[in-house]
Coordinates of C-alpha atoms in Angstrom, one line a residue:
Chain A
M1 CA -19.4 34.0 -1.4
E2 CA -18.2 30.9 1.3
A3 CA -21.9 29.9 1.8
V4 CA -22.4 30.0 -2.5
L5 CA -19.2 27.9 -2.9
A6 CA -20.7 25.4 0.1
V7 CA -23.6 24.9 -2.2
T8 CA -21.8 24.2 -5.3
I9 CA -19.3 22.0 -4.1
G10 CA -22.0 20.2 -2.2
I11 CA -23.7 20.1 -5.7
L12 CA -20.6 18.7 -7.8
F13 CA -20.0 16.4 -5.1
A14 CA -23.9 14.8 -5.8
A15 CA -23.3 15.0 -9.3
A16 CA -20.1 13.3 -9.4
I17 CA -21.5 10.3 -7.1
Y18 CA -24.2 10.0 -9.6
M19 CA -22.1 9.6 -12.3
L20 CA -19.9 7.1 -10.5
L21 CA -22.8 5.1 -9.7
R22 CA -23.9 5.1 -13.8
R23 CA -23.1 1.7 -15.6
S24 CA -21.6 3.4 -18.6
I25 CA -17.7 3.2 -18.4
V26 CA -17.1 6.9 -19.8
K27 CA -19.7 8.5 -17.3
L28 CA -17.6 6.8 -14.6
V29 CA -14.5 9.0 -15.5
I30 CA -16.8 12.3 -15.8
G31 CA -17.3 11.6 -12.5
L32 CA -14.1 11.3 -11.3
I33 CA -13.7 14.6 -12.9
L34 CA -16.3 16.1 -11.4
L35 CA -15.1 14.5 -7.9
S36 CA -11.7 16.0 -8.1
N37 CA -12.4 19.3 -9.2
A38 CA -15.2 19.4 -5.7
A39 CA -12.4 18.5 -3.5
N40 CA -10.3 21.1 -4.9
L41 CA -12.5 23.8 -4.3
L42 CA -13.3 22.5 -1.0
I43 CA -9.7 23.3 -0.1
F44 CA -9.8 26.3 -1.3
V45 CA -12.8 27.6 0.6
T46 CA -12.3 25.7 3.6
A47 CA -9.1 28.1 4.9
G48 CA -11.5 30.8 4.7
L49 CA -11.4 33.5 1.7
E50 CA -10.4 37.0 1.5
R51 CA -11.3 39.0 -1.1
G52 CA -8.1 41.4 -2.9
A53 CA -5.5 40.7 0.0
P54 CA -2.5 39.2 -1.6
P55 CA -0.4 37.7 1.3
L56 CA 2.5 40.0 0.6
V57 CA 4.5 41.4 3.8
P58 CA 5.5 45.1 3.6
R59 CA 9.1 46.0 3.4
G60 CA 10.1 46.9 6.9
M61 CA 7.6 44.3 8.8
A62 CA 7.7 40.9 10.1
A63 CA 4.2 39.9 9.8
P64 CA 1.6 42.1 7.3
A65 CA -0.5 44.6 9.6
W66 CA -4.3 43.4 7.9
A67 CA -5.9 39.9 7.1
V68 CA -4.6 38.5 3.9
A69 CA -5.6 35.5 1.9
D70 CA -3.6 32.0 3.3
P71 CA -1.6 31.2 0.7
L72 CA -1.5 27.6 1.4
P73 CA -4.4 26.1 0.2
Q74 CA -3.9 27.9 -3.4
A75 CA -0.7 25.7 -3.3
L76 CA -2.2 23.0 -2.2
V77 CA -4.6 23.1 -4.9
L78 CA -2.4 23.6 -7.7
T79 CA 0.1 20.7 -6.6
A80 CA -3.6 18.8 -6.7
I81 CA -4.7 19.8 -9.8
V82 CA -1.4 18.8 -11.4
I83 CA -1.7 15.3 -9.9
S84 CA -5.8 14.9 -10.8
F85 CA -4.9 15.9 -14.4
G86 CA -2.2 13.1 -15.0
V87 CA -4.2 10.4 -12.9
L88 CA -7.9 11.8 -15.1
S89 CA -5.5 11.5 -17.8
F90 CA -4.3 8.0 -17.4
A91 CA -8.0 7.1 -16.8
V92 CA -8.9 8.6 -19.8
V93 CA -6.7 6.2 -21.5
L94 CA -7.4 3.6 -19.8
V95 CA -11.2 3.2 -20.8
R96 CA -10.2 4.3 -24.8
R97 CA -8.0 1.3 -24.5
A98 CA -10.5 -1.0 -22.7
W99 CA -13.1 -0.3 -25.9
E100 CA -10.3 -1.8 -28.2
L101 CA -10.2 -4.6 -26.4
V102 CA -13.8 -5.3 -24.6
R103 CA -15.7 -3.2 -26.8
T104 CA -17.9 -2.4 -24.4
D105 CA -19.0 0.9 -22.2
D106 CA -21.3 -1.0 -20.2
L107 CA -19.4 -2.1 -16.4
D108 CA -21.5 -5.0 -16.4
H109 CA -20.4 -6.8 -19.7
L110 CA -17.1 -6.0 -18.1
Q111 CA -17.7 -8.9 -15.8
D112 CA -15.6 -12.0 -16.0
T113 CA -13.3 -10.9 -19.1
D114 CA -10.2 -11.4 -16.9
R115 CA -10.0 -15.2 -17.7
Chain B
M1 CA 25.5 13.5 7.5
S2 CA 22.1 11.3 7.9
P3 CA 20.9 9.3 5.1
L4 CA 17.3 10.3 6.3
A5 CA 16.5 11.3 2.4
L6 CA 18.4 8.7 0.5
P7 CA 15.7 5.9 0.6
V8 CA 14.0 8.3 -1.1
L9 CA 16.3 9.6 -3.4
I10 CA 17.8 6.9 -4.1
P11 CA 14.9 5.3 -6.2
L12 CA 14.1 8.3 -7.7
F13 CA 17.8 9.2 -8.8
A14 CA 17.8 5.2 -10.5
G15 CA 14.5 5.9 -12.1
S16 CA 15.8 8.8 -13.6
L17 CA 18.5 7.0 -14.9
S18 CA 17.0 4.3 -16.0
L19 CA 14.6 6.5 -18.1
L20 CA 17.7 7.7 -19.3
A21 CA 18.7 4.1 -20.5
W22 CA 15.4 3.3 -22.1
R23 CA 16.7 1.8 -25.1
W24 CA 19.6 0.2 -23.5
R25 CA 18.7 -3.2 -22.1
P26 CA 21.3 -4.2 -19.9
A27 CA 22.0 -0.6 -18.5
Q28 CA 18.4 -0.9 -17.3
R29 CA 18.3 -4.1 -15.7
G30 CA 21.8 -3.5 -13.9
I31 CA 20.4 0.0 -12.6
A32 CA 17.7 -1.7 -11.0
V33 CA 19.5 -4.2 -9.3
V34 CA 21.8 -1.7 -7.8
G35 CA 19.1 0.9 -6.9
T36 CA 17.2 -1.7 -5.4
A37 CA 20.3 -2.9 -3.4
G38 CA 21.4 0.9 -2.7
L39 CA 18.0 1.4 -1.3
L40 CA 18.2 -1.7 1.3
V41 CA 21.8 -0.1 2.0
A42 CA 20.7 3.3 3.0
A43 CA 17.7 1.9 4.9
L44 CA 19.8 -0.5 7.0
W45 CA 22.0 2.6 8.0
L46 CA 19.0 4.6 9.0
L47 CA 17.5 2.1 10.9
V48 CA 20.8 1.7 12.8
E49 CA 20.8 5.4 12.9
V50 CA 17.3 5.6 14.7
E51 CA 17.8 2.9 16.8
R52 CA 20.8 4.2 18.5
D53 CA 20.0 7.6 18.0
G54 CA 16.2 7.9 18.5
I55 CA 14.2 9.3 16.1
R56 CA 15.7 11.4 13.5
V57 CA 14.1 14.4 11.7
L58 CA 15.3 16.2 8.4
Q59 CA 14.0 19.4 7.7
V60 CA 13.8 20.2 4.2
G61 CA 15.7 23.2 2.7
D62 CA 16.5 24.0 6.1
W63 CA 13.0 25.5 7.1
P64 CA 12.2 25.7 10.8
A65 CA 9.4 22.8 11.3
P66 CA 5.8 24.2 10.9
F67 CA 6.7 26.0 8.0
G68 CA 8.5 23.2 5.8
I69 CA 8.2 19.8 5.3
S70 CA 9.8 17.5 7.5
L71 CA 10.7 14.5 6.6
V72 CA 10.8 12.0 9.7
A73 CA 12.2 8.7 10.6
D74 CA 10.9 7.2 13.8
L75 CA 11.6 2.7 14.3
L76 CA 8.4 2.4 12.1
G77 CA 9.4 4.3 9.3
A78 CA 12.7 2.7 9.7
I79 CA 11.8 -0.8 9.8
M80 CA 9.1 -0.2 7.0
V81 CA 11.3 1.1 4.6
V82 CA 14.1 -1.8 5.4
I83 CA 11.6 -4.1 4.1
T84 CA 10.7 -2.0 1.3
G85 CA 14.2 -2.0 0.3
L86 CA 14.7 -6.0 0.5
I87 CA 10.9 -6.6 -1.4
G88 CA 12.6 -4.2 -3.8
L89 CA 16.0 -6.2 -4.5
A90 CA 14.0 -9.9 -4.8
V91 CA 11.6 -8.5 -6.9
A92 CA 14.0 -6.5 -9.0
L93 CA 16.2 -9.9 -9.1
Y94 CA 13.2 -11.8 -9.9
S95 CA 11.9 -9.5 -13.0
L96 CA 15.1 -9.9 -14.5
A97 CA 14.1 -13.6 -15.1
T98 CA 10.0 -12.3 -15.6
T99 CA 9.5 -9.5 -17.1
G100 CA 10.4 -9.9 -21.1
R101 CA 11.1 -7.8 -23.7
G102 CA 7.8 -6.6 -24.1
H103 CA 7.2 -5.3 -20.5
E104 CA 10.6 -3.8 -20.2
A105 CA 10.0 -1.9 -23.4
F106 CA 6.9 -0.6 -21.6
G107 CA 9.2 1.1 -19.0
Y108 CA 8.6 -1.5 -16.5
F109 CA 12.0 -0.3 -14.7
P110 CA 11.8 3.0 -14.4
L111 CA 8.4 2.5 -13.0
M112 CA 9.8 0.2 -10.5
H113 CA 11.7 2.3 -8.8
L114 CA 9.2 5.2 -9.2
L115 CA 6.9 2.8 -6.9
L116 CA 9.2 2.5 -4.7
G117 CA 10.6 6.0 -4.3
G118 CA 6.9 6.7 -3.5
V119 CA 6.5 3.8 -1.1
A120 CA 10.0 5.0 0.8
G121 CA 8.7 8.4 1.1
A122 CA 5.4 7.5 2.4
F123 CA 6.8 6.0 5.1
L124 CA 9.3 9.0 5.6
T125 CA 7.5 12.1 5.7
G126 CA 6.2 13.4 8.5
D127 CA 3.9 16.2 6.4
I128 CA 0.1 15.4 5.6
F129 CA -0.2 16.9 2.2
N130 CA 3.1 15.0 1.4
L131 CA 2.1 12.2 2.6
Y132 CA -0.8 12.2 0.0
V133 CA 1.7 13.4 -2.7
W134 CA 3.9 10.5 -2.0
F135 CA 0.3 8.2 -2.2
E136 CA -0.3 9.8 -5.4
V137 CA 3.4 9.1 -6.8
M138 CA 3.0 5.3 -5.8
L139 CA -0.7 5.3 -7.3
V140 CA 0.8 6.7 -10.5
A141 CA 3.1 4.4 -11.1
S142 CA 1.0 1.1 -9.7
F143 CA -1.5 2.5 -12.4
A144 CA 0.9 2.1 -15.4
L145 CA 2.2 -1.4 -13.7
L146 CA -0.8 -2.4 -13.5
T147 CA -2.2 -2.2 -17.1
L148 CA 1.9 -3.9 -18.0
G149 CA 0.8 -4.8 -21.2
S150 CA -2.5 -3.6 -21.5
E151 CA -3.9 -7.5 -22.5
K152 CA -7.8 -7.9 -22.3
A153 CA -7.8 -9.8 -19.3
Q154 CA -5.9 -6.4 -17.2
M155 CA -8.7 -4.1 -18.6
E156 CA -11.6 -5.5 -15.8
G157 CA -9.4 -4.9 -12.9
A158 CA -7.5 -1.8 -13.9
I159 CA -10.8 0.2 -13.9
K160 CA -11.9 -1.0 -10.7
Y161 CA -8.7 -0.8 -9.3
V162 CA -8.1 3.1 -11.0
T163 CA -11.6 4.2 -9.7
L164 CA -11.6 3.2 -6.2
N165 CA -8.2 4.0 -5.8
L166 CA -9.0 7.6 -7.1
L167 CA -12.1 7.6 -4.7
S168 CA -10.0 6.9 -1.8
S169 CA -7.1 10.1 -2.8
V170 CA -10.5 12.6 -2.6
T171 CA -11.2 11.5 0.6
F172 CA -7.7 11.6 2.0
L173 CA -7.4 14.6 -0.1
V174 CA -10.6 16.2 1.3
A175 CA -10.0 15.3 4.6
V176 CA -6.3 16.9 4.5
G177 CA -8.6 20.1 3.4
L178 CA -10.8 20.0 6.1
L179 CA -7.9 19.3 9.1
Y180 CA -6.1 22.5 7.5
G181 CA -9.5 24.6 7.8
L182 CA -9.5 23.1 11.3
V183 CA -5.9 23.4 12.7
G184 CA -4.4 25.6 10.4
T185 CA -1.2 23.8 10.0
L186 CA -0.3 20.3 7.5
N187 CA 2.9 19.3 9.6
M188 CA 1.5 16.0 11.3
A189 CA 3.4 16.9 14.7
H190 CA 1.6 20.3 14.8
I191 CA -1.5 18.8 14.3
A192 CA -1.6 16.3 17.1
Q193 CA -0.5 18.9 19.4
R194 CA -2.7 21.4 18.2
L195 CA -5.4 18.5 17.5
A196 CA -4.7 17.0 21.7
T197 CA -6.1 20.6 22.9
L198 CA -9.6 20.9 20.3
D199 CA -12.5 20.0 21.3
S200 CA -14.5 19.5 18.4
G201 CA -17.0 16.8 16.9
L202 CA -15.8 17.5 13.7
V203 CA -12.5 15.7 14.4
D204 CA -14.2 12.2 14.6
V205 CA -15.4 13.2 11.8
L206 CA -12.2 13.2 10.3
A207 CA -10.7 10.7 12.0
L208 CA -13.2 8.6 10.1
M209 CA -12.7 10.2 7.0
F210 CA -9.1 9.1 7.2
M211 CA -9.9 5.6 8.2
V212 CA -11.8 5.3 4.8
A213 CA -9.2 6.8 2.5
F214 CA -7.0 4.4 4.0
G215 CA -9.3 1.6 4.7
I216 CA -9.7 1.4 0.8
K217 CA -5.4 1.4 0.5
A218 CA -5.2 -1.1 2.9
A219 CA -8.1 -3.0 1.5
A220 CA -10.0 -3.6 4.4
F221 CA -13.8 -4.4 4.9
P222 CA -15.9 -3.6 3.3
L223 CA -13.5 -1.2 1.0
F224 CA -11.3 -4.4 -0.3
F225 CA -13.2 -5.0 -3.9
W226 CA -10.4 -3.9 -5.9
L227 CA -7.8 -5.9 -4.5
P228 CA -9.0 -9.6 -5.6
A229 CA -10.5 -7.8 -9.0
S230 CA -6.9 -7.0 -9.7
Y231 CA -4.0 -8.7 -8.2
H232 CA -4.0 -11.6 -10.2
T233 CA -3.8 -9.7 -13.7
P234 CA -0.4 -8.1 -14.6
P235 CA 3.1 -9.6 -14.8
V236 CA 3.3 -11.6 -11.8
A237 CA 6.8 -9.8 -10.3
V238 CA 4.2 -6.9 -10.4
S239 CA 1.8 -8.8 -8.4
A240 CA 4.5 -9.7 -5.8
L241 CA 5.4 -6.1 -5.5
F242 CA 1.8 -4.8 -5.0
A243 CA 0.8 -7.7 -2.4
G244 CA 3.9 -7.0 -0.6
L245 CA 4.2 -3.1 0.1
L246 CA 0.4 -1.2 -1.3
T247 CA -1.5 -2.3 0.9
K248 CA 0.9 -2.5 3.8
V249 CA 1.4 1.4 2.9
G250 CA -2.8 2.1 3.5
V251 CA -2.0 -0.1 6.8
Y252 CA 0.8 2.0 7.9
A253 CA -0.7 5.6 7.4
L254 CA -3.6 3.8 9.7
F255 CA -1.1 3.3 12.6
R256 CA 0.6 6.8 12.1
V257 CA -2.6 8.7 12.0
F258 CA -4.5 6.5 14.7
T259 CA -1.4 7.0 17.4
L260 CA -0.8 10.5 16.4
L261 CA -3.3 12.4 15.6
F262 CA -6.7 10.9 16.5
P263 CA -5.3 9.2 19.6
H264 CA -8.3 10.5 22.0
H265 CA -11.3 9.1 21.5
P266 CA -10.7 5.3 21.1
G267 CA -13.7 4.3 22.3
Y268 CA -15.4 5.5 19.3
T269 CA -12.6 4.8 16.0
H270 CA -11.0 2.1 17.4
E271 CA -14.6 0.2 18.3
I272 CA -14.9 0.9 14.6
L273 CA -11.7 -0.5 13.2
L274 CA -12.1 -3.2 15.4
W275 CA -15.3 -4.7 13.9
G276 CA -13.5 -3.9 10.8
A277 CA -10.8 -6.0 11.3
A278 CA -12.7 -9.0 12.5
L279 CA -15.0 -9.0 9.1
T280 CA -12.1 -8.3 6.7
M281 CA -10.4 -11.4 8.3
L282 CA -13.6 -13.4 7.9
T283 CA -14.6 -12.2 4.3
G284 CA -10.8 -12.1 3.0
V285 CA -10.3 -16.5 4.2
M286 CA -14.1 -17.0 3.2
G287 CA -13.8 -15.5 -0.8
A288 CA -10.3 -17.3 -0.9
M289 CA -11.8 -20.5 0.2
V290 CA -13.9 -21.0 -3.1
Q291 CA -11.4 -20.0 -5.9
F292 CA -9.1 -22.1 -8.1
E293 CA -6.9 -19.9 -9.2
F294 CA -3.1 -19.4 -7.6
R295 CA -3.2 -15.7 -7.5
R296 CA -6.5 -15.2 -6.3
I297 CA -6.1 -17.7 -3.3
L298 CA -3.1 -14.9 -2.4
S299 CA -5.3 -12.1 -3.2
F300 CA -8.1 -12.6 -0.7
H301 CA -5.5 -13.8 1.6
I302 CA -4.0 -10.6 1.6
V303 CA -7.3 -8.6 2.8
S304 CA -7.6 -11.4 5.5
Q305 CA -4.4 -11.1 6.6
I306 CA -4.8 -7.0 6.6
G307 CA -7.3 -7.7 9.5
Y308 CA -4.8 -9.0 11.7
M309 CA -3.1 -6.0 11.3
L310 CA -6.2 -3.7 12.0
L311 CA -7.0 -5.7 15.2
G312 CA -3.4 -5.1 16.7
L313 CA -4.1 -1.4 15.9
A314 CA -8.0 -1.1 17.1
L315 CA -7.0 -3.2 20.1
F316 CA -4.4 -0.1 21.1
T317 CA -2.8 -2.0 24.0
P318 CA 0.9 -1.8 24.0
L319 CA 1.4 -5.7 22.9
A320 CA -1.4 -5.1 20.5
V321 CA 0.2 -2.6 18.5
L322 CA 3.3 -5.0 19.1
G323 CA 1.6 -8.0 17.3
G324 CA 0.2 -5.8 15.0
L325 CA 3.8 -4.5 13.6
F326 CA 5.3 -7.8 13.9
Y327 CA 2.7 -8.8 11.7
I328 CA 3.5 -6.3 8.6
V329 CA 6.9 -7.2 9.0
H330 CA 6.1 -10.9 8.7
H331 CA 3.4 -10.6 5.9
I332 CA 4.8 -8.2 3.7
I333 CA 7.9 -10.9 3.9
V334 CA 5.7 -14.0 3.4
K335 CA 3.0 -12.7 1.0
A336 CA 5.5 -11.5 -1.7
N337 CA 7.4 -14.8 -1.6
L338 CA 4.2 -16.5 -2.2
F339 CA 3.5 -14.6 -5.0
L340 CA 7.1 -15.0 -6.7
I341 CA 6.5 -18.7 -6.3
S342 CA 3.3 -18.8 -8.1
G343 CA 5.5 -17.4 -10.7
I344 CA 7.6 -19.9 -11.0
V345 CA 5.2 -22.6 -10.9
H346 CA 3.6 -20.4 -13.9
R347 CA 6.4 -20.6 -15.5
L348 CA 7.3 -24.2 -15.6
R349 CA 3.5 -25.2 -15.9
G350 CA 2.2 -22.1 -18.1
S351 CA -1.1 -21.7 -15.9
Y352 CA -2.6 -20.3 -12.2
R353 CA -5.3 -22.5 -12.2
L354 CA -5.3 -25.3 -10.0
E355 CA -6.7 -27.7 -12.2
R356 CA -4.4 -27.5 -14.8
L357 CA -1.7 -28.0 -12.2
G358 CA -0.4 -31.3 -10.4
G359 CA 2.9 -33.3 -10.0
L360 CA 4.8 -30.6 -9.0
Y361 CA 6.5 -32.3 -5.6
R362 CA 7.7 -35.5 -8.0
T363 CA 9.2 -33.0 -10.4
H364 CA 10.5 -30.0 -8.6
P365 CA 10.4 -31.2 -4.8
W366 CA 12.8 -28.3 -4.1
L367 CA 10.1 -26.0 -5.4
A368 CA 7.5 -27.4 -2.9
V369 CA 9.8 -27.0 0.1
L370 CA 10.2 -23.6 -0.8
F371 CA 6.3 -23.4 -1.0
L372 CA 5.4 -25.2 2.3
I373 CA 7.8 -22.5 4.6
P374 CA 5.9 -19.4 3.5
A375 CA 2.8 -21.0 3.3
L376 CA 2.5 -22.5 6.8
S377 CA 4.1 -18.9 8.2
L378 CA 0.8 -17.6 6.4
A379 CA -0.8 -20.1 8.6
G380 CA 0.9 -19.2 11.1
M381 CA 2.6 -22.7 12.3
P382 CA 5.5 -22.7 14.7
P383 CA 8.3 -22.4 14.7
L384 CA 7.9 -20.0 11.4
S385 CA 7.2 -16.1 11.9
G386 CA 3.4 -16.2 11.1
F387 CA 3.6 -18.5 14.9
F388 CA 4.7 -15.6 16.2
A389 CA 2.9 -12.9 14.7
K390 CA -0.3 -14.6 15.2
F391 CA 0.9 -15.7 18.5
I392 CA 1.3 -12.2 20.0
V393 CA -1.8 -10.7 18.2
I394 CA -4.0 -13.1 20.0
R395 CA -2.2 -12.9 23.4
A396 CA -3.3 -9.5 23.4
G397 CA -6.8 -9.8 22.1
L398 CA -7.4 -12.7 24.9
E399 CA -5.2 -10.0 27.6
A400 CA -7.7 -7.1 26.5
G401 CA -10.6 -9.5 27.2
A402 CA -11.8 -9.0 22.9
Y403 CA -12.9 -13.2 22.9
G404 CA -15.1 -12.6 19.9
V405 CA -12.6 -11.0 17.9
T406 CA -9.9 -13.2 18.9
A407 CA -11.6 -16.6 18.3
V408 CA -12.2 -15.2 14.6
A409 CA -8.7 -14.7 14.6
L410 CA -7.8 -18.4 15.5
L411 CA -10.6 -19.6 13.2
V412 CA -9.1 -17.9 10.6
G413 CA -5.8 -18.9 11.3
L414 CA -7.5 -22.4 10.7
L415 CA -9.3 -21.5 7.5
T416 CA -5.9 -20.4 6.2
L417 CA -4.6 -23.1 6.4
F418 CA -7.0 -25.2 4.8
S419 CA -6.4 -23.0 1.7
M420 CA -2.7 -23.4 1.6
V421 CA -3.3 -27.2 2.3
K422 CA -5.1 -27.1 -0.8
I423 CA -2.5 -25.4 -2.8
W424 CA -0.4 -27.6 -1.7
A425 CA -2.3 -30.5 -2.9
E426 CA -3.8 -29.2 -5.7
V427 CA -0.6 -28.0 -7.3
F428 CA 2.4 -30.0 -5.8
W429 CA 1.2 -33.1 -4.4
K430 CA -1.9 -34.5 -7.0
A431 CA -1.2 -36.7 -10.3
A432 CA -0.5 -33.9 -12.7
P433 CA -3.7 -33.6 -15.1
E434 CA -4.4 -35.2 -18.5
E435 CA -4.8 -31.7 -19.6
Q436 CA -2.4 -29.1 -19.7
D437 CA -1.6 -25.6 -20.5
R438 CA 2.0 -25.9 -22.8
A439 CA 4.9 -23.9 -21.5
S440 CA 8.3 -24.2 -22.7
A441 CA 11.2 -25.2 -20.7
P442 CA 12.8 -22.8 -18.8
G443 CA 16.2 -22.4 -18.9
Q444 CA 18.7 -23.8 -16.0
G445 CA 20.0 -19.4 -15.1
E446 CA 16.7 -18.2 -15.7
L447 CA 15.0 -20.7 -12.9
W448 CA 17.7 -20.0 -10.9
L449 CA 17.2 -16.3 -10.8
M450 CA 13.7 -16.8 -9.9
A451 CA 14.8 -19.5 -7.1
L452 CA 17.3 -17.3 -5.6
P453 CA 14.9 -14.3 -3.9
A454 CA 12.3 -16.8 -3.4
A455 CA 14.9 -18.6 -1.5
G456 CA 16.3 -15.6 0.2
L457 CA 12.7 -14.2 1.8
A458 CA 11.8 -18.1 2.7
L459 CA 15.3 -17.7 4.8
C460 CA 14.2 -14.3 6.0
T461 CA 10.8 -16.1 7.2
L462 CA 12.6 -19.2 9.1
L463 CA 15.3 -16.6 10.6
I464 CA 12.2 -14.7 12.1
G465 CA 11.2 -17.5 13.1
L466 CA 14.0 -19.4 15.0
Q467 CA 15.7 -15.6 16.3
A468 CA 11.9 -13.9 17.2
G469 CA 14.3 -12.5 19.5
P470 CA 15.9 -9.1 18.0
L471 CA 13.3 -8.4 15.8
Y472 CA 10.5 -8.9 18.8
A473 CA 12.6 -6.1 20.9
L474 CA 13.1 -3.9 17.9
V475 CA 9.4 -3.8 17.0
E476 CA 8.5 -3.6 21.0
A477 CA 10.7 -0.4 21.1
S478 CA 8.6 0.9 17.9
A479 CA 5.5 0.3 19.6
E480 CA 6.5 2.2 22.9
Q481 CA 7.2 5.1 20.7
L482 CA 4.0 5.2 18.5
L483 CA 2.2 5.2 21.9
A484 CA 3.9 7.8 23.1
P485 CA 3.0 10.2 20.9
E486 CA 4.5 13.3 22.6
R487 CA 8.7 12.0 21.8
Y488 CA 7.5 12.4 17.8
I489 CA 6.3 16.2 18.5
E490 CA 9.2 16.9 20.6
A491 CA 11.7 15.6 18.2
V492 CA 9.5 17.1 15.3
L493 CA 9.3 20.9 17.0
G494 CA 11.8 20.7 19.4
V495 CA 12.2 20.5 22.6
E496 CA 10.5 23.8 23.3
G497 CA 7.6 23.1 21.4
R498 CA 6.4 26.2 19.7
P499 CA 2.8 27.0 20.1

């Protein structure tokens, strides 16, 4: 399972970087979205995957006796998803505003509009 | 009671209050001044305690160290928070005169508090994922501040700023994830303890990922392009706040990570930092030479000055780290001040472009003096703060035998002086040009409110220069703490040092 996810993450990163290098600003934002999803998936996988073993401690024991899934990366991913959602929605609004003001979707045309 | 959480709580609380007072302008303005002054007082209190009792730790929610989030204040963190409070207060006072109704209606003051809270949190946290969260708090606030007013000129810089900073955040996040996979903990002291006994090639890879992530935030070569593209576009108070604090959070993170987590292979990581530092200094100052816009010149100089701080870290001797820290303190005050002064010039003459300015020495001699103090300090003229900062770094370079880099540092000092003299000659000395932008005459009260914070910061520069002893001693103790990470680890995890 880890191997499949690792390849998926690799493809996501590659696609994200390809999109980031495009000239279109909308595609740039799509690249950012892919990038943050790739990072989230990567954190999820790094601590190792355990199928069907919730990290619950049985009553009367100090620690579970069997291998359980590590809950911490999942908490991290949740935080990261919330943050990236906020930031990316800002990016989308920014791109929309830039379109309204500059009337271009081409990063090359955005040169020297700051004078 | 420990004041450790106060520098984080006060701005967040002030920000929330400010949000509640959204439509009530005088209250928002009052909260801005009281909140930032409160931050400064709390930070000073914290610094006094840390200096007296050593590293202070707060386990949030009373969860023991490696499990919960720890807030840690060592001398470096405390000093940085004090400077944050100082710049926050100066900018808050200044923005009372400059922000104007339009920007305030878009939530300028709540965002400012949020930014300060994020910066203070980043300086005080002892948990690497928590550091990421504070970075994001700071970043989201800075996105909104940067595009405040959303004018056409701001879009280009904003898109570059948002993209590159997001890229940096993702790199940071990936590095944190991989680090967790490697050592199974997020508490920085605990990570340091486990990395010390771990011999894996992955450690150096992680070190480099952190270097790239924080290098983008700190605007180091070759990752600095977002900075000169964006810092000249927002309202000037925002520029000053960013110029003073934001890149320095990146530098702080580099100092923290490369003294605490990755001090093991300095021959590899710190060599790369050294080259980065030299090229950062050079490209920054060269970029500034060809610019003819007040704030653009200053932006490029931020980049070049970051190089000196990184040089201190890269040489990694006690004196060099001391020099780097001294430089950070000096630079934050001076740079924020220069931006504040550029704003005063703009208010008087309606332009940032050097060819449209001139003759200000004749009409406003006090402003010329006010500009000269931070400008000469930036270039490293004695007896101002910049002289001592540069002197320590260069001396450390000579002692470490890094002659090439030291020569670059000296040359860049000279070129900085050239740039500052260029601004001085164009803005203040030459006769006012025929063709000028129109600006309404500012009221006396408004001008005072703008000049007061600038004068206060200039006074700090002078005091550091004339009385360098106390700050030197403080920063020396802080550098000692940084180079003995066992003390940090012991303070966070307890004396027995849980495995």
